């Protein structure tokens, strides 16, 4: 073990990976466990800056070949092994179209650029469908590798400007402040960029780098101060784990909690390391972080980080509603795979045997070849071969998966992608999150004898398909007022994508209500995402309060139309399924099994009957308002189905597939006309 080894850093690694695994495995007691990645970033900034600054100070230069060879030995072999095994397992679990998509992710993960691929698709790390991507966790490793490319150049620039730690601190500080300012701004303006783009995460590495340049003489003989800093740092990390959540704008200001906490712990453990701790040292955070269980988990942290995510993703596909014992079993499996990977691949590769053999063999193959030290670039040849292998295998797997997409699979894919009639005519008929001014869209003859307005969010949009078709048969014009995630009910909500109160919805809704009343339509049809779907995980007391608030908002909207003499019809919301219907059905077809046992959801979980009863009570209390319940079109007495009469009923967990919505023209026509 190197003399510079710090057990407290190994313990920090254990805390970091423990938080990430707890969050991904659904431990609700640690909703901010995802901040463990930020701890890893700070540790990397500390360690890499320490090594590079020391080498520049001693030699005046950097051996970049040696630096990158060490990084490659440390990271590449284990990562490639996990990527290949995950691809192989995916052949038996994922549908071919999923295999094709995620194989492209594996290709970018092999080249440590998957964060850029995720940006290309504006992928939200906290989105529900992120749980289907077995390679999404490689984003943080890609950010680290990109940091390793840029950081040596930054430190060499500082040394060129003026050798010394002060100049290095100034350069790192300026870069870190610029990165943090941009990250803070884009956390609200473009959350995906703030989360995935490595320059916008550089400030976290810079924080670790700056900490290495703090004169340790200030703390070396103040053991009590070091102990206080360490425990304060752990308290900040614990606060981040307990209080942060996916609903908060992250990284931004909130990332300062785990970052500052990690910096304080690193500073508290600096200075000479001794095997015996007395007095304040024995009470310091370093002593707690040096406990054997944390040291063991810290040693396995890299392999555990690699394995835990594909294990829980694939387990969730095979059994969508994992029980607590099943999740614990997944944790044991991930830990076992980590132990094997560490001892068989990660540790031997880190010690360099594989690279030394490959590098020595090359000069011997050439008569009169110069010694290895004359060819420093050769040490990266095995790394390039590993990267190329990962990219090539992932590309070949994507090509093979594409060839396996048969007619049934392609039909499912087309059913999922097909837009509603309203969005097919103009995608802006369903306004985006930022839009405030309503855009009415008209369907049918302008001089029709009657006008019906469809008003609400995307759950109203899904009814545009059968409603417009029914209107054609009844000399009726349809006007739509639709906005994403914006209910017709006067209820202020939090937008999980914008990570803030959805003020645009409130402004849009009031303008839409005023315009609709001014049009004086024959009927307003309302449908919206059920409040019951949002509050199902809340405690009973909070759930009751939210339902009452929503009922008041719905009543206010309906009364506004009633007072204006406009009749209103409220369509009960569609069920919410346990899994993404399109993906689930496609997988079961690939497994050659019937979709129902795997993809259908018990009615008690899917249909929100109690919320519907509360909704019906509000509707029946307002004059000129009626309630339309078509739930029996999707659900039997005990089960809600995702495939009905051979058609895919839903395109995701809760939106109707357009092809199936077309079959509801008759029931909707009878209910409305």
XYZ file of C-alpha atoms in Angstrom, residues 68-392:
325
model
C -3.067 8.471 -19.161
C -1.714 4.926 -18.997
C -2.409 4.841 -15.263
C -5.937 6.169 -15.802
C -6.537 3.555 -18.507
C -5.282 0.728 -16.293
C -7.492 1.907 -13.482
C -10.737 2.347 -15.418
C -10.892 0.638 -18.796
C -10.690 -3.137 -18.190
C -13.450 -3.350 -15.575
C -15.671 -0.927 -17.503
C -15.299 -2.885 -20.747
C -16.056 -6.156 -18.969
C -19.280 -4.766 -17.475
C -20.310 -3.256 -20.824
C -19.842 -6.564 -22.644
C -21.699 -8.600 -20.010
C -24.532 -6.048 -19.935
C -24.838 -6.228 -23.719
C -24.905 -10.030 -23.616
C -27.589 -10.083 -20.898
C -29.574 -7.471 -22.808
C -29.933 -9.855 -25.751
C -32.137 -12.089 -23.617
C -34.002 -9.350 -21.707
C -34.420 -6.296 -23.962
C -36.609 -6.045 -27.045
C -34.598 -5.733 -30.292
C -35.374 -2.026 -30.697
C -34.177 -1.435 -27.116
C -31.052 -3.461 -27.833
C -30.348 -1.298 -30.874
C -30.840 1.957 -28.942
C -28.871 1.013 -25.852
C -26.090 -0.615 -27.864
C -25.433 2.845 -29.247
C -25.256 4.010 -25.644
C -22.749 1.219 -24.938
C -20.697 2.358 -27.917
C -20.430 5.871 -26.511
C -19.866 4.521 -23.003
C -16.873 2.524 -24.303
C -15.417 5.732 -25.709
C -16.268 7.687 -22.508
C -18.601 10.031 -24.351
C -22.044 8.788 -23.327
C -22.791 12.078 -21.566
C -22.645 13.771 -24.981
C -24.927 11.082 -26.456
C -27.425 11.682 -23.652
C -27.304 15.408 -24.380
C -28.059 14.659 -28.016
C -31.334 13.076 -26.908
C -31.960 15.605 -24.101
C -32.179 12.650 -21.755
C -33.401 13.468 -18.256
C -31.479 11.453 -15.635
C -34.464 11.666 -13.290
C -37.110 10.788 -15.906
C -39.120 7.610 -15.402
C -37.924 6.062 -18.679
C -34.283 6.531 -17.610
C -34.744 3.339 -15.605
C -34.693 1.369 -18.867
C -31.218 2.507 -19.938
C -28.639 0.056 -18.522
C -25.710 2.317 -19.486
C -26.899 5.725 -18.299
C -24.701 5.576 -15.177
C -21.589 5.711 -17.388
C -22.282 9.431 -17.834
C -20.297 10.267 -14.696
C -17.326 8.164 -15.818
C -17.389 9.997 -19.157
C -17.332 13.338 -17.349
C -14.328 12.161 -15.297
C -12.393 10.980 -18.362
C -13.043 14.285 -20.118
C -11.802 16.036 -16.978
C -8.592 13.976 -17.150
C -8.049 15.234 -20.691
C -8.424 18.918 -19.841
C -7.015 19.213 -16.323
C -3.307 18.542 -17.060
C -3.395 21.240 -19.737
C -4.872 23.716 -17.241
C -2.153 23.003 -14.665
C 0.584 23.236 -17.304
C -0.851 26.609 -18.325
C -0.626 27.763 -14.708
C 2.998 26.592 -14.484
C 3.835 28.322 -17.770
C 2.316 31.601 -16.585
C 4.245 31.482 -13.326
C 5.453 28.398 -11.462
C 4.048 28.046 -7.978
C 1.007 26.972 -6.039
C -0.513 30.461 -5.915
C -0.745 30.694 -9.685
C -2.182 27.180 -9.862
C -4.774 28.131 -7.247
C -5.681 31.302 -9.168
C -6.087 29.485 -12.485
C -8.117 26.673 -10.915
C -10.223 29.201 -9.020
C -11.068 31.233 -12.127
C -11.948 28.093 -14.079
C -14.046 26.776 -11.201
C -15.961 30.031 -10.731
C -16.714 30.290 -14.451
C -17.905 26.683 -14.502
C -20.097 27.157 -11.424
C -21.673 30.361 -12.759
C -22.562 28.680 -16.055
C -23.823 25.581 -14.243
C -26.036 27.636 -11.955
C -27.554 29.526 -14.883
C -28.159 26.446 -17.039
C -29.586 24.363 -14.189
C -32.790 26.313 -14.787
C -32.382 27.276 -18.450
C -31.133 23.920 -19.807
C -31.074 21.281 -17.047
C -29.697 18.456 -19.203
C -26.636 20.522 -20.156
C -25.979 21.535 -16.557
C -26.195 17.891 -15.501
C -24.250 16.084 -18.229
C -21.845 18.551 -19.872
C -18.380 18.121 -18.359
C -17.295 21.824 -18.473
C -20.358 22.641 -16.355
C -19.317 20.034 -13.774
C -15.677 21.143 -13.775
C -16.230 23.355 -10.725
C -16.720 20.245 -8.592
C -13.348 18.863 -9.652
C -11.888 22.351 -9.185
C -13.166 22.422 -5.597
C -11.179 19.268 -4.868
C -8.170 20.678 -6.699
C -8.234 23.956 -4.776
C -8.430 22.058 -1.495
C -5.080 20.394 -2.251
C -3.447 23.830 -2.465
C -4.567 24.943 1.001
C -1.420 25.238 3.194
C -1.730 22.262 5.520
C 0.386 24.053 8.115
C -2.796 25.949 9.005
C -4.384 22.695 10.169
C -1.509 20.380 10.946
C -1.204 21.248 14.643
C -4.867 22.144 15.201
C -6.166 18.634 15.614
C -9.391 19.833 17.215
C -10.100 22.067 14.202
C -9.469 19.201 11.789
C -11.863 17.016 13.761
C -14.532 19.736 13.691
C -14.103 20.272 9.938
C -14.372 16.547 9.289
C -17.595 16.092 11.212
C -19.061 19.237 9.685
C -18.234 17.821 6.257
C -19.935 14.527 7.038
C -22.936 16.452 8.359
C -23.200 18.350 5.043
C -23.014 15.089 3.088
C -25.690 13.551 5.311
C -27.852 16.651 4.833
C -27.506 16.306 1.066
C -28.516 12.640 1.187
C -31.504 13.318 3.437
C -32.870 16.592 2.031
C -32.038 16.699 -1.674
C -34.440 15.079 -4.109
C -34.988 14.709 -7.820
C -37.599 17.483 -7.665
C -34.984 20.130 -6.825
C -32.981 21.944 -9.531
C -29.686 20.059 -9.590
C -26.688 20.527 -9.701
C -26.752 24.332 -9.210
C -26.653 25.691 -5.673
C -27.806 22.438 -4.130
C -24.677 20.609 -5.293
C -22.668 22.839 -2.939
C -23.839 20.648 -0.045
C -22.039 17.420 -1.030
C -19.159 19.309 -2.649
C -18.416 21.491 0.379
C -18.888 18.520 2.699
C -16.370 16.440 0.762
C -13.828 19.271 0.679
C -14.046 19.680 4.461
C -13.571 15.945 5.036
C -10.562 15.895 2.700
C -9.001 18.873 4.473
C -9.585 17.355 7.884
C -7.717 14.204 6.929
C -4.729 15.989 5.388
C -1.281 16.038 6.913
C 0.819 13.170 8.226
C -0.980 9.855 8.560
C -0.232 7.607 11.517
C -1.493 4.183 12.504
C -2.168 5.291 16.062
C -4.720 7.965 16.789
C -4.988 9.643 20.125
C -7.084 12.437 21.594
C -8.848 14.519 18.974
C -7.531 12.267 16.187
C -9.391 9.292 17.628
C -12.583 11.378 17.607
C -12.110 12.719 14.079
C -14.103 11.794 11.004
C -11.031 10.092 9.528
C -11.208 7.478 12.289
C -14.862 6.774 11.502
C -14.189 6.594 7.764
C -11.341 4.142 8.398
C -13.649 1.475 9.821
C -13.107 -1.906 8.082
C -16.591 -2.178 6.478
C -16.185 1.246 4.858
C -12.670 0.366 3.713
C -13.976 -2.826 2.090
C -16.834 -1.057 0.287
C -14.488 1.759 -0.709
C -12.113 -0.747 -2.283
C -14.990 -2.207 -4.311
C -16.601 1.172 -5.038
C -15.643 1.391 -8.720
C -16.770 -2.146 -9.584
C -19.893 -1.741 -7.444
C -20.784 1.490 -9.241
C -20.379 -0.266 -12.594
C -22.525 -3.272 -11.658
C -25.326 -1.961 -9.483
C -27.234 -0.144 -12.225
C -27.550 -2.868 -14.915
C -28.497 -5.333 -12.158
C -31.411 -3.224 -10.876
C -32.495 -2.172 -14.405
C -32.743 -5.728 -15.702
C -34.353 -6.943 -12.493
C -36.996 -4.218 -12.806
C -37.762 -5.342 -16.358
C -38.212 -8.958 -15.309
C -40.312 -8.032 -12.253
C -41.659 -4.426 -12.532
C -42.790 -4.188 -8.901
C -39.683 -5.367 -7.015
C -40.311 -6.176 -3.375
C -37.890 -5.172 -0.621
C -36.401 -8.705 -0.371
C -35.953 -8.752 -4.159
C -34.137 -5.410 -4.044
C -31.903 -6.707 -1.268
C -31.186 -9.747 -3.417
C -30.207 -7.452 -6.289
C -27.845 -5.642 -3.917
C -26.211 -8.923 -2.899
C -25.838 -9.914 -6.563
C -24.279 -6.554 -7.466
C -21.871 -6.859 -4.537
C -20.883 -10.408 -5.515
C -20.227 -9.339 -9.114
C -18.175 -6.426 -7.800
C -15.978 -8.712 -5.686
C -15.311 -10.987 -8.660
C -14.622 -8.074 -11.017
C -12.289 -6.391 -8.548
C -10.176 -9.463 -7.833
C -10.141 -10.913 -11.342
C -9.977 -7.785 -13.510
C -9.761 -4.409 -11.786
C -6.937 -5.064 -9.321
C -4.696 -7.107 -11.689
C -5.134 -4.463 -14.403
C -4.380 -1.656 -11.945
C -1.106 -3.349 -11.031
C -0.183 -3.118 -14.697
C 0.665 -6.672 -15.693
C -1.504 -6.667 -18.814
C -0.059 -3.388 -20.057
C 3.537 -4.309 -19.388
C 3.195 -7.543 -21.372
C 1.583 -5.800 -24.322
C 4.113 -2.993 -24.359
C 7.159 -5.279 -24.049
C 6.005 -7.546 -26.840
C 5.931 -4.807 -29.459
C 9.640 -3.830 -29.500
C 10.704 -7.489 -29.428
C 8.783 -8.081 -32.637
C 11.020 -5.594 -34.444
C 14.706 -6.467 -34.929
C 16.899 -3.797 -33.416
C 13.973 -2.101 -31.710
C 14.736 0.577 -29.170
C 13.933 0.044 -25.464
C 10.372 0.608 -24.307
C 11.175 3.965 -22.749
C 11.948 5.262 -26.237
C 8.349 4.589 -27.202
C 6.297 6.133 -24.390
C 3.152 6.170 -26.496
C 3.110 2.378 -26.636
C 1.727 2.182 -23.127
C -1.588 3.460 -24.480
C -1.865 0.812 -27.206
C -3.695 -1.698 -24.939
C -6.032 1.090 -23.816
C -6.885 1.989 -27.407
C -7.419 -1.691 -28.186
C -9.849 -2.039 -25.269
C -11.755 1.074 -26.271
C -11.901 -0.067 -29.885
C -13.143 -3.488 -28.813
C -15.978 -1.976 -26.808
C -17.012 0.352 -29.637
C -16.840 -2.427 -32.252
